[in-house]
Steps between C-alpha positions, in 0.01 A plus 500: 500500500640830403521758772528870433787664683431797722486825314829647642744210591729566190562822309448478112872544465563171671403321170731582211331536162496195263687536189327720259272654772703822505430544120138396517294643793219261380735200579588656842121539550432132425780405749376727784368221717792261512467167670745434773623181662285388769181549321488888542425759239645851526239728329683822414162657416334370811411829659420846352833635642709203359326543160556874492868437577534236237358746237702799615823299478430421142392866406130408453355709793617771736617383844209687659231368272302377796343198314188338651434132535253515210777628272748246620249211437499614127868479481509159653228385260720631203778292650309189472390563158861579380619179679231300320621639161860439576419136621311437176791631294758294687288189491397535143137526576244722348474834675204521742236717353414665846862591547531658153176698570640626830839603368342676191249681736796613720684637194201732418460640857735793434631679187844397416564774238666819612263788476571861402522732789603872545640687799674825529839345608532213242268636239347227268603156592368135513452299806282203626250644741498336843211641702496392857161341439656270237824388673391135503352520148839616349692227706271225382512616131885511510528159660230343262699666191836358620328154546382533131839593384669224701263233379530598136846623473839325451528423871190283493695191387722537802221495759519195728405399855752465775612143512550483877193405717320647672597823316207633286678775308557559141814623324674565177725212433870570430661200333411179679425686826152442627521624859396833609764548759824350634302377802257302277782366299676372807177344630439326178866358480473385868167324420652318197809402710273381769291288248815346354620406851180341609465322175838344523429408861177330399699287252752371757 
């Protein structure tokens, strides 16, 4: 039975990004509830404060955005839909219709095209509007657009699941590596070594 860890036992910085997550915030979003040894899950979006911090660290919201639980629930929902699309891509299955619809809807929540503005200091200039009432919408749109780019771009063929149980993270594969961290690689090698030892012992 999976048990959710308390909201503040570990800081988000305690979990290093998986390979590719720094280039693709959507991959980082998909990995934002990592499974830990012992049956625990660390939800980096588990509280409004944690979610606000996660978005701010990625330049997707101001640090003082003051997100409410209703907004954070939308962010967590998008995470599950992005994970479903990544899983289908990795496993070679058709993309779930519900996940496609959710990501497409998120991409339309806020305009991505820089609009024309004027002020006395800068004169005419283009900028994407970020009204305080649409902070979450812009974040969701940016994450959904990045997910679409990831899943249809040149990195899509490198997507893979971490090969070390119980890890549930995805990464962009480099060469033959299919672990999201050195810790996961060490754990997988230790498990294989143990299996070899116990297998030989059973044959004696």
